[in-house]
Coordinates of C-alpha atoms and ligand atoms in Angstrom, one line a residue:
M11 CA 0.0 0.0 0.0
T12 CA 1.3 3.4 -0.9
R13 CA 1.1 6.3 1.6
D14 CA -1.7 7.9 -0.5
E15 CA -3.6 4.7 -0.4
L16 CA -3.2 4.6 3.3
A17 CA -4.4 8.2 3.6
D18 CA -7.5 7.3 1.5
L19 CA -8.2 4.4 3.8
L20 CA -8.0 6.7 6.8
A21 CA -9.9 9.6 5.3
D22 CA -12.2 9.6 8.4
Q23 CA -9.2 9.9 10.8
A24 CA -7.0 12.8 11.9
S25 CA -4.2 13.1 9.4
Y26 CA -1.4 12.5 12.0
R27 CA -2.7 8.9 12.2
V28 CA -1.3 8.3 8.7
T29 CA 2.1 9.5 9.8
Q30 CA 1.9 7.3 13.0
I31 CA 1.1 4.2 11.0
W32 CA 3.6 4.9 8.2
D33 CA 6.4 5.5 10.7
G34 CA 5.3 2.5 12.6
L35 CA 5.6 0.3 9.5
Y36 CA 8.8 1.6 8.1
R37 CA 10.8 3.3 10.9
H38 CA 9.9 0.8 13.7
G39 CA 8.8 -2.3 11.8
T40 CA 5.5 -2.6 13.8
A41 CA 2.4 -4.0 12.2
P42 CA -0.6 -1.6 12.5
G43 CA -2.4 -4.1 14.7
D44 CA 0.4 -3.8 17.3
L45 CA 0.7 0.0 17.4
T46 CA -0.2 0.8 20.9
V47 CA -0.4 4.6 20.1
L48 CA -3.6 3.9 18.1
P49 CA -7.0 3.5 19.7
L50 CA -8.0 -0.1 20.0
Q51 CA -10.9 0.1 17.5
L52 CA -8.6 1.5 14.8
R53 CA -6.0 -1.1 15.5
A54 CA -8.6 -3.9 15.1
R55 CA -9.8 -2.3 11.8
L56 CA -6.2 -2.1 10.4
A57 CA -5.3 -5.6 11.6
G58 CA -8.1 -6.9 9.5
N59 CA -6.8 -5.3 6.3
G60 CA -4.9 -7.8 4.2
A61 CA -2.8 -5.1 2.4
L62 CA -1.3 -4.0 5.8
A63 CA -0.8 -7.4 7.3
P64 CA 2.7 -9.0 7.3
S65 CA 3.3 -11.0 4.1
L66 CA 6.2 -13.1 5.4
Q67 CA 5.9 -16.0 7.8
A68 CA 9.2 -17.5 9.0
D69 CA 9.2 -21.2 8.6
A70 CA 13.0 -21.6 9.3
Q71 CA 15.5 -19.3 11.0
L72 CA 19.1 -20.5 11.1
E73 CA 22.3 -19.1 12.4
A74 CA 25.9 -19.6 11.3
D75 CA 29.4 -18.1 11.6
R76 CA 29.1 -18.0 15.4
G77 CA 25.9 -15.9 15.2
A78 CA 27.2 -13.4 12.6
T79 CA 24.9 -14.8 9.9
V80 CA 21.2 -15.3 10.1
K81 CA 19.1 -16.9 7.4
W82 CA 15.3 -17.0 7.1
R83 CA 13.2 -19.1 4.8
W84 CA 9.8 -17.4 4.6
A85 CA 6.5 -18.8 3.5
L86 CA 4.6 -16.3 1.4
S87 CA 0.8 -16.0 1.6
D88 CA 0.5 -18.4 -1.4
G89 CA 2.9 -20.9 0.2
R90 CA 5.9 -20.2 -2.0
R91 CA 9.3 -20.0 -0.2
I92 CA 11.9 -17.3 -0.4
E93 CA 15.1 -16.5 1.6
T94 CA 16.7 -13.6 3.3
V95 CA 20.2 -13.5 4.9
L96 CA 21.4 -11.0 7.5
M97 CA 25.1 -10.6 7.9
R98 CA 27.0 -8.7 10.6
M99 CA 30.1 -7.1 9.0
S100 CA 33.6 -8.1 10.2
S101 CA 32.5 -11.5 11.4
E102 CA 36.0 -12.3 12.7
R103 CA 35.9 -10.0 15.7
P104 CA 32.9 -9.4 17.9
A105 CA 32.3 -5.7 18.5
A106 CA 33.9 -4.5 21.7
P107 CA 31.3 -3.1 24.0
D108 CA 32.8 0.4 23.8
R109 CA 32.7 0.5 20.0
A110 CA 29.8 1.7 18.0
N111 CA 27.2 -1.0 17.1
P112 CA 28.5 -3.2 14.3
R113 CA 27.0 -2.6 10.9
A114 CA 25.0 -5.3 9.1
T115 CA 23.9 -6.1 5.5
V116 CA 20.8 -7.8 4.5
C117 CA 20.6 -9.9 1.3
V118 CA 17.1 -9.9 -0.1
S119 CA 15.2 -11.9 -2.7
S120 CA 13.4 -10.1 -5.6
Q121 CA 11.6 -13.1 -7.1
A122 CA 10.4 -16.5 -5.9
G123 CA 12.7 -18.7 -8.0
C124 CA 14.5 -17.3 -11.1
A125 CA 14.1 -17.7 -14.9
M126 CA 17.8 -17.0 -15.7
A127 CA 18.7 -20.7 -15.4
C128 CA 22.4 -20.3 -14.5
G129 CA 23.5 -23.9 -14.0
F130 CA 25.7 -23.4 -10.9
C131 CA 22.9 -21.5 -9.0
A132 CA 20.5 -23.4 -6.8
T133 CA 17.7 -20.9 -7.6
G134 CA 18.4 -21.2 -11.3
Q135 CA 18.2 -25.0 -11.1
A136 CA 14.7 -24.8 -9.5
G137 CA 13.2 -22.5 -12.0
F138 CA 10.8 -19.5 -11.8
D139 CA 7.7 -19.2 -9.7
R140 CA 6.7 -15.5 -9.6
N141 CA 7.8 -11.9 -9.0
L142 CA 7.7 -10.7 -5.5
T143 CA 5.6 -7.7 -4.7
T144 CA 7.1 -4.4 -3.5
G145 CA 5.7 -5.2 0.0
E146 CA 7.3 -8.6 0.1
I147 CA 10.7 -7.1 -0.8
V148 CA 10.5 -4.2 1.6
E149 CA 9.3 -6.4 4.4
Q150 CA 12.4 -8.7 4.2
V151 CA 14.5 -5.6 5.0
V152 CA 12.2 -4.4 7.8
R153 CA 12.0 -7.8 9.4
A154 CA 15.8 -8.3 9.2
R155 CA 16.3 -4.8 10.7
T156 CA 14.2 -5.7 13.7
E157 CA 16.4 -8.7 14.3
A158 CA 19.6 -6.7 13.7
T159 CA 18.4 -4.1 16.3
R160 CA 17.6 -6.9 18.8
R161 CA 21.2 -8.0 18.4
G162 CA 22.7 -4.5 18.8
W163 CA 23.6 -4.3 15.1
R164 CA 22.9 -1.4 12.8
L165 CA 21.3 -2.4 9.5
T166 CA 22.9 -0.1 6.9
N167 CA 23.2 -2.0 3.7
V168 CA 20.8 -3.9 1.4
V169 CA 22.0 -6.1 -1.4
F170 CA 19.7 -7.6 -4.0
L171 CA 21.7 -10.8 -4.1
G172 CA 19.1 -13.2 -2.9
M173 CA 16.8 -15.3 -5.0
G174 CA 15.7 -14.0 -8.4
E175 CA 16.9 -11.4 -11.0
P176 CA 16.0 -7.9 -9.7
L177 CA 16.1 -6.3 -13.1
A178 CA 13.6 -8.9 -14.4
N179 CA 11.1 -7.5 -11.8
Y180 CA 12.0 -3.9 -12.3
D181 CA 8.5 -2.5 -11.7
R182 CA 8.3 -3.9 -8.2
V183 CA 12.0 -3.7 -7.3
W184 CA 12.4 0.0 -8.0
P185 CA 9.4 1.1 -5.9
A186 CA 10.9 -1.1 -3.1
V187 CA 14.3 0.8 -3.5
R188 CA 12.4 4.1 -3.2
R189 CA 10.6 2.9 -0.1
L190 CA 13.8 1.7 1.5
H191 CA 15.4 5.1 0.8
D192 CA 12.5 7.4 1.5
D193 CA 10.7 5.6 4.3
V194 CA 13.1 3.1 5.9
G195 CA 15.8 5.8 5.7
L196 CA 18.7 3.9 4.0
S197 CA 21.3 5.7 2.0
A198 CA 21.0 5.1 -1.8
R199 CA 24.6 4.1 -2.2
H200 CA 24.2 1.4 0.4
L201 CA 21.5 -0.2 -1.7
T202 CA 23.1 -2.5 -4.2
I203 CA 21.3 -4.1 -7.2
S204 CA 23.1 -7.2 -8.5
T205 CA 22.1 -8.3 -12.0
I206 CA 23.0 -11.1 -14.3
G207 CA 23.2 -8.5 -17.0
I208 CA 19.7 -7.5 -18.1
V209 CA 20.8 -4.7 -20.5
P210 CA 17.5 -2.8 -20.7
G211 CA 17.3 -2.8 -16.9
I212 CA 20.8 -1.4 -16.6
R213 CA 19.9 1.4 -19.1
R214 CA 16.8 2.2 -17.1
L215 CA 18.8 2.4 -13.9
A216 CA 21.0 5.0 -15.6
H217 CA 17.9 7.3 -15.8
E218 CA 16.8 6.9 -12.1
D219 CA 17.3 9.7 -9.7
L220 CA 18.6 7.6 -6.8
P221 CA 22.3 6.7 -7.1
V222 CA 22.1 3.1 -6.0
S223 CA 25.1 0.8 -6.4
L224 CA 25.3 -1.7 -9.3
A225 CA 27.0 -5.1 -9.4
V226 CA 27.1 -7.3 -12.5
S227 CA 27.5 -11.1 -12.1
L228 CA 30.0 -11.6 -14.9
H229 CA 31.6 -15.1 -14.2
A230 CA 33.1 -15.2 -17.7
A231 CA 34.7 -12.5 -19.9
N232 CA 34.3 -14.2 -23.3
D233 CA 30.9 -14.9 -24.9
E234 CA 31.5 -18.5 -25.6
L235 CA 32.1 -19.5 -21.9
R236 CA 29.6 -16.9 -20.5
S237 CA 26.8 -18.2 -22.7
R238 CA 27.4 -21.7 -21.3
L239 CA 27.4 -20.5 -17.6
V240 CA 24.9 -17.7 -18.0
P241 CA 22.3 -18.5 -20.7
V242 CA 21.0 -14.9 -20.8
N243 CA 24.3 -13.9 -22.3
R244 CA 23.0 -15.2 -25.7
R245 CA 20.4 -12.5 -25.5
Y246 CA 22.6 -9.8 -24.0
P247 CA 26.2 -10.6 -25.1
L248 CA 29.3 -8.9 -23.5
A249 CA 29.5 -6.1 -26.0
A250 CA 26.0 -4.9 -25.2
L251 CA 26.4 -5.5 -21.5
T252 CA 29.6 -3.5 -21.2
E253 CA 28.1 -0.7 -23.3
A254 CA 25.1 -0.5 -20.9
C255 CA 27.5 -0.5 -17.9
R256 CA 29.3 2.4 -19.5
V257 CA 26.1 4.4 -20.0
W258 CA 25.2 3.8 -16.3
Q259 CA 28.7 4.8 -15.1
I260 CA 28.6 8.0 -17.2
A261 CA 25.1 8.9 -16.0
K262 CA 25.7 8.1 -12.3
G263 CA 29.5 8.6 -11.8
R264 CA 29.6 5.5 -9.7
R265 CA 32.1 2.7 -9.6
L266 CA 30.8 -0.6 -10.9
S267 CA 31.4 -4.0 -9.3
L268 CA 31.8 -7.3 -11.1
E269 CA 31.0 -10.6 -9.4
W270 CA 33.0 -13.7 -10.3
A271 CA 32.1 -17.0 -8.8
L272 CA 35.3 -19.1 -9.1
I273 CA 34.5 -22.5 -10.6
H274 CA 37.4 -25.0 -10.5
G275 CA 38.9 -25.6 -14.0
V276 CA 36.1 -23.6 -15.7
N277 CA 36.7 -19.8 -15.1
D278 CA 39.8 -19.8 -12.9
R279 CA 42.4 -20.3 -15.7
R280 CA 45.2 -17.9 -16.7
S281 CA 43.2 -17.0 -19.8
D282 CA 40.3 -16.0 -17.6
V283 CA 42.5 -13.7 -15.6
V284 CA 43.7 -12.0 -18.8
E285 CA 40.2 -11.6 -20.2
L286 CA 38.7 -10.4 -16.9
A287 CA 41.5 -8.0 -16.3
E288 CA 41.0 -6.4 -19.7
L289 CA 37.3 -6.0 -19.2
A290 CA 37.5 -4.8 -15.6
R291 CA 40.2 -2.2 -16.5
S292 CA 38.2 -0.9 -19.4
L293 CA 35.2 -0.3 -17.1
A294 CA 37.4 0.8 -14.1
A295 CA 35.4 -1.8 -12.2
H296 CA 36.0 -3.5 -8.9
V297 CA 36.1 -7.3 -9.0
N298 CA 34.6 -9.4 -6.2
L299 CA 35.8 -13.0 -6.3
I300 CA 33.5 -15.6 -4.6
P301 CA 34.5 -19.3 -4.5
L302 CA 31.6 -21.2 -5.9
N303 CA 29.3 -22.7 -3.2
P304 CA 28.5 -26.3 -4.1
T305 CA 24.9 -27.0 -5.1
P306 CA 23.3 -30.4 -5.8
G307 CA 22.6 -29.8 -9.5
F308 CA 26.1 -28.8 -10.6
A309 CA 29.0 -31.2 -10.5
T310 CA 31.9 -28.8 -10.7
R311 CA 33.3 -27.5 -7.4
G312 CA 34.6 -24.1 -6.3
T313 CA 38.3 -23.2 -6.8
P314 CA 40.3 -24.3 -3.8
P315 CA 41.7 -21.5 -1.5
E316 CA 45.2 -21.4 -2.9
G317 CA 43.8 -21.1 -6.5
V318 CA 41.5 -18.3 -5.3
R319 CA 44.6 -16.4 -3.9
A320 CA 46.6 -17.0 -7.1
F321 CA 43.7 -15.7 -9.2
R322 CA 43.4 -12.6 -7.0
D323 CA 47.1 -11.9 -7.1
R324 CA 47.3 -12.3 -10.9
L325 CA 44.4 -9.9 -11.3
A326 CA 46.0 -7.4 -8.9
D327 CA 49.3 -7.7 -10.8
R328 CA 47.4 -6.6 -13.9
G329 CA 46.2 -3.4 -12.1
V330 CA 42.7 -4.6 -11.2
N331 CA 41.0 -3.6 -7.9
V332 CA 40.0 -7.0 -6.5
T333 CA 38.5 -8.4 -3.2
V334 CA 37.9 -12.0 -2.2
R335 CA 34.5 -12.4 -0.6
H336 CA 34.3 -15.1 2.0
N337 CA 31.5 -17.7 1.8
R338 CA 29.2 -17.0 4.7
G339 CA 26.7 -19.5 6.1
T340 CA 27.8 -22.5 4.0
D341 CA 26.6 -24.7 6.9
I342 CA 23.1 -23.3 6.8
A343 CA 22.7 -23.5 3.0
A344 CA 23.0 -19.7 2.7
A345 CA 24.0 -19.7 -1.0
C346 CA 21.4 -18.4 -3.3
G347 CA 18.3 -20.7 -3.3
Q348 CA 19.8 -23.6 -1.4
L349 CA 17.5 -23.3 1.6
A350 CA 14.3 -22.9 -0.4
A351 CA 15.5 -25.9 -2.5
A352 CA 15.7 -27.9 0.8
V353 CA 12.0 -27.5 1.4
A354 CA 11.2 -30.5 -0.8
G355 CA 14.0 -32.5 0.9
P356 CA 14.9 -33.0 4.6
E357 CA 14.1 -30.4 7.2
P358 CA 16.7 -27.6 7.0
A359 CA 18.2 -28.3 10.4
A360 CA 18.8 -32.0 9.5
A361 CA 20.1 -30.9 6.1
A362 CA 22.6 -28.6 7.8
E363 CA 23.8 -31.3 10.1
A364 CA 24.2 -33.8 7.3
R365 CA 26.7 -31.5 5.5
Ligands
SAH8 N1 20.3 -12.5 -10.3 C1 21.1 -11.6 -9.6 C2 21.1 -11.7 -8.1 C3 20.9 -13.0 -7.5 S1 22.2 -14.2 -7.6 C4 22.6 -11.8 -10.1 O1 22.8 -12.7 -10.9 O2 23.4 -11.0 -9.8 C5 23.4 -13.5 -6.5 C6 24.9 -13.9 -6.8 O3 25.1 -15.2 -6.3 C7 25.2 -13.8 -8.2 O4 26.5 -13.2 -8.4 C8 25.3 -15.3 -8.6 O5 26.1 -15.5 -9.7 C9 25.9 -15.8 -7.3 N2 25.7 -17.3 -7.1 C10 24.7 -18.1 -7.5 N3 24.9 -19.3 -7.2 C11 26.2 -19.4 -6.6 C12 27.0 -20.4 -6.1 N4 26.6 -21.7 -6.1 N5 28.2 -20.1 -5.6 C13 28.6 -18.8 -5.5 N6 27.9 -17.8 -6.0 C14 26.7 -18.1 -6.6

């Protein structure tokens, strides 16, 4: 529900009630039925309104990395499952009591399932169910923030790195971004859209007023290999993708990130370093390396740690700005789509123990 729709619904009430309810929803994460500042009768009336009711029901909540990573699997109102992951930054050292509250990032889903069919991705293996609504996207952030606050963390960053392809659900994702900025109060540059490379979507982002961050899941820097790993590359090949990235960079003046999941013997060879270095330098992009998380439907494993370090060093030698991202929550199936995939198999707790 938009703020205008809420105001229409409350046309018979004093106008400050709209502000109370809106702030309750987005600043405090409180459902209208639980807002004790409201008269009981109004609370009851709002609690009965489906458009204002919570849309996510937790059916699993798991922790990993000594409490620094929390993952939810939510049941949506139609029974479909999606996932959200909350990560405290700097997992290695717990925040000293005299330091400011540690910051946290939430990784949100934009679709139930995904139609992009990347073979190495658990969500891609499972296929597409439906787009999430703006409310279902925003609520993931609000619910994660409530948990972060409870733990003494500050939720500052949102990454659209969960299930789904955000730019394939643009018309709901962008209003969610607006809501997160305008009403939840997050800074635009701390909102990161990660895309497999939907060229028209990237071009649309270039025209938006909010300077959100952009990450492109590249994984291969030649069309032959990329089309094998990322089928949508056949529709939007590298030349079109890099051109759209350039348009976005010129319009926004922001640095682009490139994601590269290191797959052993597939995209971690010396020739891959050379191709990636050339592409990354031409876009002045930052490269994030992530060792592939194993998934049931993809036989090839991630690059071992020494190979990851060698790949990083070779890129850095070629003048590329590069970071290795650590796998978080591997013991709770926190890689994209793994937990939702487990719904058809054993219970998540059992699945985690079996690993
Ligand atoms: N569709 C968007 C966002 C969701 S996928 C995108 O492609 O960017 C989020 C990230 O996780 C992508 O970079 C994706 O390539 C990566 N990913 C998917 N499966 C993975 C796996 N098994 N191991 C490591 N990274 C994976």
